[in-house]
Coordinates of C-alpha atoms in Angstrom, one line a residue:
M1 CA -26.5 1.0 25.3
D2 CA -29.3 2.9 23.7
A3 CA -31.7 1.6 21.3
G4 CA -30.7 4.2 18.7
H5 CA -27.1 2.8 18.8
Q6 CA -28.3 -0.5 18.7
G7 CA -30.0 0.2 15.7
S8 CA -27.0 1.7 14.2
K9 CA -25.0 -1.5 14.3
V10 CA -28.2 -3.5 13.2
N11 CA -28.9 -1.7 10.2
R12 CA -25.3 -1.0 9.3
G13 CA -26.2 2.2 7.8
T14 CA -26.4 5.4 10.1
T15 CA -23.2 7.3 10.6
T16 CA -22.3 10.2 12.7
T17 CA -23.6 13.7 12.3
R18 CA -20.8 14.9 14.1
H19 CA -17.7 16.8 11.6
L20 CA -14.2 15.9 12.6
R21 CA -13.5 19.2 11.0
R22 CA -15.2 21.1 13.7
D23 CA -13.3 19.3 16.5
F24 CA -9.7 20.4 14.8
E25 CA -11.0 23.9 14.5
A26 CA -12.1 24.0 18.1
G27 CA -8.6 23.1 19.3
R28 CA -10.0 19.7 20.8
F29 CA -7.0 17.2 20.6
V30 CA -8.2 14.3 18.4
L31 CA -7.2 10.9 20.1
A32 CA -7.7 8.0 17.7
P33 CA -7.5 4.4 18.5
G34 CA -6.7 1.8 15.5
V35 CA -9.7 -0.5 14.3
F36 CA -9.5 -3.1 11.7
E37 CA -12.7 -4.7 11.7
M38 CA -16.2 -4.7 13.2
I39 CA -15.3 -6.0 16.5
S40 CA -12.4 -3.7 17.4
A41 CA -14.5 -0.6 15.6
L42 CA -17.6 -1.8 17.9
V43 CA -15.8 -1.9 21.0
A44 CA -13.9 1.5 20.2
D45 CA -17.1 3.0 19.4
K46 CA -18.6 3.0 22.7
M47 CA -15.4 4.3 24.6
G48 CA -16.2 8.2 23.7
F49 CA -13.0 8.9 21.4
T50 CA -13.2 11.8 19.2
A51 CA -12.3 9.6 16.3
L52 CA -11.5 5.9 15.0
Y53 CA -8.5 5.4 12.8
M54 CA -8.8 2.4 10.4
T55 CA -5.2 1.2 10.0
G56 CA -3.7 -0.2 6.6
Y57 CA -1.8 -2.5 8.9
G58 CA -4.4 -4.0 10.6
V59 CA -6.7 -4.3 7.6
S60 CA -4.0 -6.1 5.6
S61 CA -3.1 -8.4 8.7
S62 CA -6.5 -9.3 9.6
H63 CA -8.3 -9.5 6.1
L64 CA -5.2 -11.4 4.3
G65 CA -3.0 -12.5 7.0
L66 CA -0.1 -10.4 5.3
P67 CA 2.1 -7.4 5.9
D68 CA 1.5 -4.3 5.2
V69 CA 3.4 -3.6 1.8
G70 CA 0.8 -2.5 -0.4
L71 CA -1.0 -5.8 -0.8
A72 CA -4.4 -4.8 0.3
S73 CA -6.4 -3.3 -2.5
F74 CA -8.2 -0.4 -3.1
T75 CA -11.4 -2.7 -3.0
D76 CA -10.3 -4.4 0.2
M77 CA -9.9 -1.2 1.9
L78 CA -13.0 0.6 0.8
E79 CA -14.9 -2.4 1.9
R80 CA -13.8 -2.2 5.3
A81 CA -14.2 1.5 5.5
R82 CA -17.7 1.4 4.4
R83 CA -18.6 -1.5 6.9
I84 CA -17.0 0.3 10.1
A85 CA -18.4 3.7 9.1
G86 CA -21.9 2.4 8.4
G87 CA -21.6 0.4 11.8
T88 CA -20.4 3.2 14.0
S89 CA -21.1 6.6 15.1
T90 CA -17.8 8.0 15.8
P91 CA -16.2 10.1 13.0
L92 CA -13.6 7.8 11.0
I93 CA -10.0 8.6 9.6
A94 CA -8.9 6.0 6.8
D95 CA -5.5 5.2 5.6
A96 CA -5.6 5.2 1.7
D97 CA -1.9 4.6 1.4
T98 CA -0.6 5.9 -1.7
G99 CA -4.2 6.5 -3.5
Y100 CA -4.0 3.2 -5.0
G101 CA -2.2 4.3 -8.4
G102 CA -1.8 7.5 -10.7
L103 CA -3.8 10.7 -10.1
I104 CA -7.0 9.5 -11.4
N105 CA -6.9 6.9 -8.9
V106 CA -6.5 9.3 -6.3
H107 CA -9.5 11.1 -7.4
H108 CA -11.5 8.0 -7.5
T109 CA -10.1 6.9 -4.2
V110 CA -11.3 10.2 -2.2
R111 CA -14.8 9.9 -4.1
E112 CA -15.4 6.6 -2.8
Y113 CA -13.9 7.0 0.7
E114 CA -16.1 10.0 1.3
A115 CA -19.3 8.2 0.0
A116 CA -18.4 5.6 2.4
G117 CA -18.4 7.8 5.3
V118 CA -14.8 8.6 5.8
Q119 CA -14.2 12.0 7.4
A120 CA -10.4 12.3 7.0
I121 CA -8.5 10.6 4.3
Q122 CA -4.8 9.8 4.5
L123 CA -2.7 9.7 1.6
E124 CA 1.6 9.4 1.6
D125 CA 4.2 10.3 -0.7
Q126 CA 5.8 6.8 -0.8
D127 CA 7.3 4.9 -3.7
M128 CA 5.4 1.7 -4.5
P129 CA 5.4 -1.0 -3.4
K130 CA 4.8 1.1 0.1
K131 CA 5.9 -0.1 3.3
C132 CA 4.5 -0.1 6.9
G133 CA 5.6 3.4 8.4
H134 CA 7.7 1.7 11.1
T135 CA 9.6 -0.4 9.0
R136 CA 13.0 0.4 7.4
G137 CA 13.7 0.9 3.5
R138 CA 10.7 3.4 2.6
R139 CA 11.3 5.3 -0.6
V140 CA 9.1 8.4 -1.4
I141 CA 8.3 10.1 -4.7
P142 CA 9.2 13.1 -6.3
L143 CA 7.7 16.4 -4.2
K144 CA 6.2 17.7 -7.3
D145 CA 4.4 14.5 -7.7
M146 CA 3.0 14.3 -4.1
L147 CA 1.8 18.1 -4.6
Q148 CA -0.3 16.8 -7.5
K149 CA -1.9 14.1 -5.7
I150 CA -2.8 16.7 -2.7
D151 CA -4.3 18.9 -5.4
V152 CA -6.3 16.4 -7.1
A153 CA -7.5 14.9 -3.4
A154 CA -8.5 18.5 -2.3
N155 CA -10.5 19.0 -5.4
A156 CA -11.8 15.6 -5.5
R157 CA -14.0 16.1 -2.3
R158 CA -17.6 16.8 -2.5
D159 CA -17.9 17.8 1.0
D160 CA -15.6 20.7 2.4
D161 CA -15.8 19.0 6.0
T162 CA -13.7 16.0 4.4
L163 CA -10.3 16.4 5.5
I164 CA -7.1 15.4 3.5
I165 CA -4.3 14.2 5.6
A166 CA -0.9 14.4 3.9
R167 CA 1.9 11.9 5.2
T168 CA 5.6 12.0 4.6
D169 CA 7.9 9.0 4.9
A170 CA 11.0 11.2 4.0
R171 CA 12.4 11.1 7.2
E172 CA 13.5 7.5 6.7
T173 CA 15.7 8.2 3.8
L174 CA 16.0 11.8 3.0
G175 CA 16.4 13.0 6.5
L176 CA 14.2 15.4 9.0
D177 CA 15.1 18.4 6.9
E178 CA 13.4 17.0 3.8
A179 CA 10.3 15.7 5.7
I180 CA 9.7 19.1 7.2
A181 CA 10.2 20.8 3.8
R182 CA 7.7 18.6 2.3
A183 CA 5.4 19.0 5.4
K184 CA 5.4 22.8 4.7
A185 CA 4.7 22.2 1.1
F186 CA 2.1 19.7 1.7
A187 CA 0.1 22.2 4.0
A188 CA 0.4 25.1 1.5
A189 CA -0.7 22.6 -1.5
G190 CA -4.1 22.3 0.3
A191 CA -3.7 19.5 2.7
D192 CA -5.5 20.0 6.1
I193 CA -3.7 17.8 8.3
I194 CA 0.1 17.1 8.1
F195 CA 1.8 13.8 9.3
V196 CA 5.4 13.4 9.5
E197 CA 6.0 9.6 9.7
A198 CA 8.3 8.2 12.3
P199 CA 9.9 10.9 13.8
E200 CA 13.0 9.1 16.0
T201 CA 13.3 11.1 19.0
M202 CA 11.2 13.4 21.5
D203 CA 13.6 16.3 20.0
E204 CA 12.6 15.6 16.3
F205 CA 8.5 15.6 17.5
K206 CA 9.3 19.0 19.2
R207 CA 11.0 20.7 16.0
I208 CA 8.2 19.4 13.8
G209 CA 5.5 20.8 16.0
G210 CA 7.6 24.3 16.4
E211 CA 8.4 24.7 12.8
I212 CA 5.3 23.6 11.0
D213 CA 2.3 25.7 11.0
A214 CA -0.5 23.2 10.4
W215 CA -2.8 20.7 12.0
L216 CA -0.4 18.0 13.0
L217 CA -1.2 14.3 13.4
A218 CA 1.7 11.8 15.3
N219 CA 1.6 8.4 14.9
M220 CA 2.2 6.7 18.2
V221 CA 3.5 2.8 17.5
P222 CA 4.9 1.4 20.8
S223 CA 8.1 -0.7 19.9
G224 CA 8.2 1.1 16.6
L225 CA 10.6 3.6 15.3
S226 CA 9.2 6.3 17.3
P227 CA 9.3 7.2 21.0
E228 CA 5.6 7.3 22.5
I229 CA 4.6 10.5 23.7
D230 CA 1.4 11.4 25.8
A231 CA -1.5 13.6 24.1
D232 CA -0.7 16.5 26.7
A233 CA 2.9 16.6 25.8
L234 CA 2.1 16.3 21.9
K235 CA -0.5 18.9 22.5
S236 CA 1.8 21.3 24.3
W237 CA 4.2 21.4 21.1
G238 CA 1.7 22.1 18.7
Y239 CA 0.2 18.5 17.5
S240 CA -3.7 18.4 17.1
A241 CA -4.1 14.4 17.2
S242 CA -2.4 11.4 17.4
I243 CA -3.3 7.7 16.7
Y244 CA -2.6 4.3 17.8
P245 CA -3.1 2.2 14.6
T246 CA -1.7 -1.1 15.7
L247 CA -2.9 -1.1 19.7
G248 CA -6.1 -3.3 18.5
I249 CA -4.2 -5.6 16.5
R250 CA -1.4 -6.4 19.1
L251 CA -3.9 -6.6 22.1
T252 CA -6.0 -9.2 19.7
A253 CA -3.0 -11.2 19.1
S254 CA -1.5 -11.3 22.4
Y255 CA -4.9 -12.4 24.0
L256 CA -5.7 -15.1 21.2
A257 CA -2.2 -16.4 21.7
K258 CA -2.5 -16.6 25.7
G259 CA -6.4 -17.9 25.3
Y260 CA -5.5 -20.5 22.6
D261 CA -2.3 -21.8 24.6
Y262 CA -4.2 -22.6 27.7
L263 CA -6.9 -24.2 26.0
L264 CA -4.3 -26.5 24.5
R265 CA -2.5 -27.1 27.4
N266 CA -5.5 -27.6 29.8
G267 CA -8.2 -28.9 27.5
S268 CA -10.8 -26.2 28.7
T269 CA -10.9 -22.7 29.5
I270 CA -11.9 -23.5 33.0
G271 CA -9.6 -21.5 35.2
M272 CA -8.1 -19.6 32.6
P273 CA -6.3 -16.3 34.0
L274 CA -7.5 -14.1 31.2
E275 CA -10.6 -11.6 31.5
T276 CA -13.1 -11.8 28.6
I277 CA -16.8 -10.5 28.3
S278 CA -19.4 -12.5 28.8
M279 CA -21.6 -14.0 26.2
T280 CA -24.3 -11.6 27.3
E281 CA -22.0 -8.4 26.9
M282 CA -21.0 -9.9 23.4
H283 CA -24.7 -10.2 22.2
E284 CA -25.1 -6.6 23.3
L285 CA -21.8 -5.5 21.4
V286 CA -23.1 -7.0 18.1
G287 CA -26.7 -5.8 18.7
F288 CA -28.6 -8.7 19.4
Q289 CA -31.4 -6.7 21.7
A290 CA -32.6 -5.2 18.2
I291 CA -32.9 -8.5 16.3
W292 CA -34.9 -10.0 19.5
E293 CA -36.9 -6.7 19.5
F294 CA -37.6 -7.2 15.8
E295 CA -38.7 -11.2 16.2
R296 CA -41.0 -10.1 19.4
K297 CA -42.7 -7.5 17.2
Y298 CA -43.3 -9.6 14.2
S299 CA -44.3 -12.8 16.5
Q300 CA -46.8 -11.0 18.0
A301 CA -48.3 -9.4 14.7
T302 CA -48.3 -12.8 13.4
Q303 CA -50.3 -14.3 16.4
Q304 CA -52.7 -11.6 16.2

């Protein structure tokens, strides 16, 4: 790990100078893992992904211990986005749910997310209370209301490189035809990236890719409502990005359950058949090297 990268994690104030918009413009497929707090963000940041995706599901479950049904507030999400963007060097895509209220709230959300270092802001057309996109019973607001949200969001940004992602959940209750019609209208209204949530078959993904002339994002949630499709196939069908919002949170829950169960049954972790990183690696991940260097520097200065 280079010293500059260590410094960014300790100072929590150095963000990337790479613009995610350039990757989309260059036709580079954007593959983004879901991050939900700083350990997941720091691990993913080292991997070389084009972007990170701050998941509302992950923030709601990790921060509040509650389901993703609109209970995580604007303040909850903004603070988490600020910490992740400020502590990593990979461009951040962030879930902003429905914009947390009316049009003035959408304007405020875009301004504050942008100031926090978010490079792509995701807004959806669900009615309140919103739900996780891979659960049943989701309802959507009238199309004209969502188009207003997109217009407000696009005009609220101060930086033209900030991307607006418009998501429709219409597939659930209104069908794929309506979802595609909305997606086309979203693009015409000024959304940079279009996200049709939860197509239910590979053919539906193909149809979306073939009919919508815009940068398209696919949500991959293994064991959710959609089939999992690899990046090469998605790109060949016309998609520009895919996100894996729940991968990190599911891995975390799985490993915690296995590790804690072993400790409970055996009274120690001796012989535990789970691979973990060492404390030395953990110290490196969170930036202890920079702290020790700081202490050596000022200890020497004090002695002199």
